[in-house]
Short mmCIF file of C-alpha atoms and ligand atoms in Angstrom, two decimals:
data_model
loop_
_atom_site.label_atom_id
_atom_site.label_comp_id
_atom_site.label_asym_id
_atom_site.label_seq_id
_atom_site.Cartn_x
_atom_site.Cartn_y
_atom_site.Cartn_z
CA UNK A 1 -0.47 -13.46 9.88
CA UNK A 2 -2.85 -16.35 10.57
CA UNK A 3 -5.85 -16.04 12.85
CA UNK A 4 -7.70 -18.72 14.66
CA UNK A 5 -8.49 -22.18 13.38
CA UNK A 6 -11.86 -21.84 11.63
CA UNK A 7 -12.38 -25.47 10.68
CA UNK A 8 -10.78 -28.80 9.98
CA UNK A 9 -11.73 -30.29 6.62
CA UNK A 10 -12.48 -34.01 6.74
CA UNK A 11 -12.97 -35.96 3.51
CA UNK A 12 -15.44 -38.81 3.68
CA UNK A 13 -16.85 -41.26 1.17
CA UNK A 14 -20.26 -40.90 2.85
CA UNK A 15 -21.37 -37.66 4.40
CA UNK A 16 -24.50 -39.42 5.67
CA UNK A 17 -22.45 -41.90 7.69
CA UNK A 18 -20.00 -39.25 8.87
CA UNK A 19 -22.87 -36.97 9.89
CA UNK A 20 -24.39 -39.75 12.00
CA UNK A 21 -21.04 -40.38 13.70
CA UNK A 22 -20.51 -36.73 14.62
CA UNK A 23 -24.13 -36.34 15.73
CA UNK A 24 -23.43 -39.08 18.29
CA UNK A 25 -20.09 -37.54 19.30
CA UNK A 26 -21.17 -33.88 19.57
CA UNK A 27 -24.97 -34.10 19.77
CA UNK A 28 -27.55 -33.70 17.01
CA UNK A 29 -27.83 -29.94 17.57
CA UNK A 30 -24.14 -29.49 16.66
CA UNK A 31 -24.51 -31.04 13.22
CA UNK A 32 -25.91 -29.08 10.28
CA UNK A 33 -27.70 -30.24 7.16
CA UNK A 34 -25.54 -31.39 4.24
CA UNK A 35 -25.62 -29.17 1.16
CA UNK A 36 -24.23 -29.40 -2.37
CA UNK A 37 -21.66 -27.03 -3.83
CA UNK A 38 -21.83 -28.22 -7.45
CA UNK A 39 -19.50 -25.50 -8.71
CA UNK A 40 -16.84 -26.86 -6.33
CA UNK A 41 -17.63 -30.52 -6.90
CA UNK A 42 -18.34 -31.29 -3.25
CA UNK A 43 -21.14 -31.93 -0.80
CA UNK A 44 -20.47 -30.30 2.59
CA UNK A 45 -21.80 -30.57 6.14
CA UNK A 46 -20.61 -28.46 9.08
CA UNK A 47 -20.24 -29.78 12.61
CA UNK A 48 -19.93 -27.28 15.47
CA UNK A 49 -17.28 -28.51 17.89
CA UNK A 50 -16.90 -26.39 21.03
CA UNK A 51 -13.89 -24.42 19.78
CA UNK A 52 -13.95 -24.88 16.00
CA UNK A 53 -15.91 -26.44 13.17
CA UNK A 54 -15.48 -29.65 11.24
CA UNK A 55 -16.19 -29.47 7.52
CA UNK A 56 -17.29 -32.87 6.26
CA UNK A 57 -16.63 -33.14 2.52
CA UNK A 58 -17.93 -35.77 0.12
CA UNK A 59 -17.13 -35.79 -3.60
CA UNK A 60 -19.87 -34.55 -5.91
CA UNK A 61 -19.38 -35.61 -9.51
CA UNK A 62 -16.55 -37.36 -11.31
CA UNK A 63 -14.26 -34.31 -11.40
CA UNK A 64 -14.42 -33.60 -7.67
CA UNK A 65 -11.21 -32.08 -6.29
CA UNK A 66 -11.26 -34.57 -3.40
CA UNK A 67 -11.69 -37.67 -5.58
CA UNK A 68 -7.94 -38.20 -5.67
CA UNK A 69 -7.62 -37.83 -1.89
CA UNK A 70 -10.31 -40.48 -1.34
CA UNK A 71 -8.67 -42.76 -3.89
CA UNK A 72 -5.55 -42.64 -1.69
CA UNK A 73 -7.56 -42.70 1.57
CA UNK A 74 -10.67 -44.78 0.87
CA UNK A 75 -11.98 -44.54 4.44
CA UNK A 76 -11.63 -40.74 4.39
CA UNK A 77 -9.42 -38.63 6.61
CA UNK A 78 -8.12 -35.20 7.50
CA UNK A 79 -8.01 -33.14 4.31
CA UNK A 80 -7.13 -29.56 5.30
CA UNK A 81 -6.86 -26.99 8.07
CA UNK A 82 -8.54 -23.62 7.63
CA UNK A 83 -7.22 -20.51 9.38
CA UNK A 84 -8.93 -17.14 9.44
CA UNK A 85 -7.15 -14.09 8.07
CA UNK A 86 -8.32 -10.49 8.21
CA UNK A 87 -7.08 -9.63 4.72
CA UNK A 88 -6.71 -12.47 2.24
CA UNK A 89 -4.61 -10.53 -0.24
CA UNK A 90 -2.15 -9.47 2.47
CA UNK A 91 -1.99 -13.04 3.85
CA UNK A 92 -1.27 -14.41 0.36
CA UNK A 93 1.49 -11.86 -0.12
CA UNK A 94 3.00 -12.87 3.24
CA UNK A 95 2.77 -16.56 2.37
CA UNK A 96 4.41 -16.01 -1.00
CA UNK A 97 7.17 -14.02 0.67
CA UNK A 98 7.87 -17.14 2.77
CA UNK A 99 8.05 -19.26 -0.37
CA UNK A 100 4.58 -20.75 -0.12
CA UNK A 101 2.45 -21.03 -3.22
CA UNK A 102 -1.27 -20.41 -3.51
CA UNK A 103 -3.27 -23.02 -5.37
CA UNK A 104 -5.11 -20.91 -7.90
CA UNK A 105 -6.78 -17.60 -7.20
CA UNK A 106 -9.13 -16.67 -4.34
CA UNK A 107 -12.74 -17.76 -4.70
CA UNK A 108 -15.80 -18.00 -2.52
CA UNK A 109 -15.64 -20.86 -0.05
CA UNK A 110 -18.33 -22.89 1.68
CA UNK A 111 -18.83 -20.12 4.24
CA UNK A 112 -19.46 -17.51 1.53
CA UNK A 113 -16.22 -15.61 2.13
CA UNK A 114 -13.05 -15.51 0.01
CA UNK A 115 -10.67 -18.43 0.44
CA UNK A 116 -7.49 -19.78 -1.09
CA UNK A 117 -5.45 -22.93 -0.45
CA UNK A 118 -1.68 -23.09 0.00
CA UNK A 119 0.21 -25.88 -1.72
CA UNK A 120 1.13 -28.61 0.82
CA UNK A 121 4.57 -28.96 -0.75
CA UNK A 122 5.76 -25.89 1.18
CA UNK A 123 3.70 -26.43 4.34
CA UNK A 124 5.00 -29.72 5.67
CA UNK A 125 2.45 -31.76 3.78
CA UNK A 126 -0.56 -29.98 5.28
CA UNK A 127 -3.11 -28.46 2.93
CA UNK A 128 -3.88 -25.05 4.47
CA UNK A 129 -6.95 -23.01 3.59
CA UNK A 130 -6.87 -19.28 4.27
CA UNK A 131 -10.32 -17.82 4.84
CA UNK A 132 -11.05 -14.12 4.88
CA UNK A 133 -12.98 -13.34 8.05
CA UNK A 134 -12.71 -9.58 8.55
CA UNK A 135 -15.23 -9.46 11.38
CA UNK A 136 -14.63 -12.59 13.39
CA UNK A 137 -16.11 -15.06 10.92
CA UNK A 138 -18.59 -16.68 13.29
CO1 CO B 1 -12.49 -25.78 4.22
#
């Protein structure tokens, strides 16, 4: 049902500081430019690790969906895991058949493809993002 790990979402109170840290760890060429997703209430920056991506996420605006996470984890931390799926609707049906609940309806994610999150209550406390990547996704 799930494909490969596409990215690990990391919440941070400062994308500028986090970007500097990962530029030292992976090299400047591996770190993209931060960009705003105002409709999602986040600022995002991708880091290319050798076998996956990191998605640095900073709150944008008072109603940001990661504001609560950072209130509980002021230094930031691991926020979600994102796995690729070939067919998002089929993957959601599979997940629901296993008793997992989608958080809302699919929408466009930071990569411009359809995504949905699964509630961590049924996934061992891990927030899982499913990302439709019909043709490899990279
Ligand atoms: Co993500």
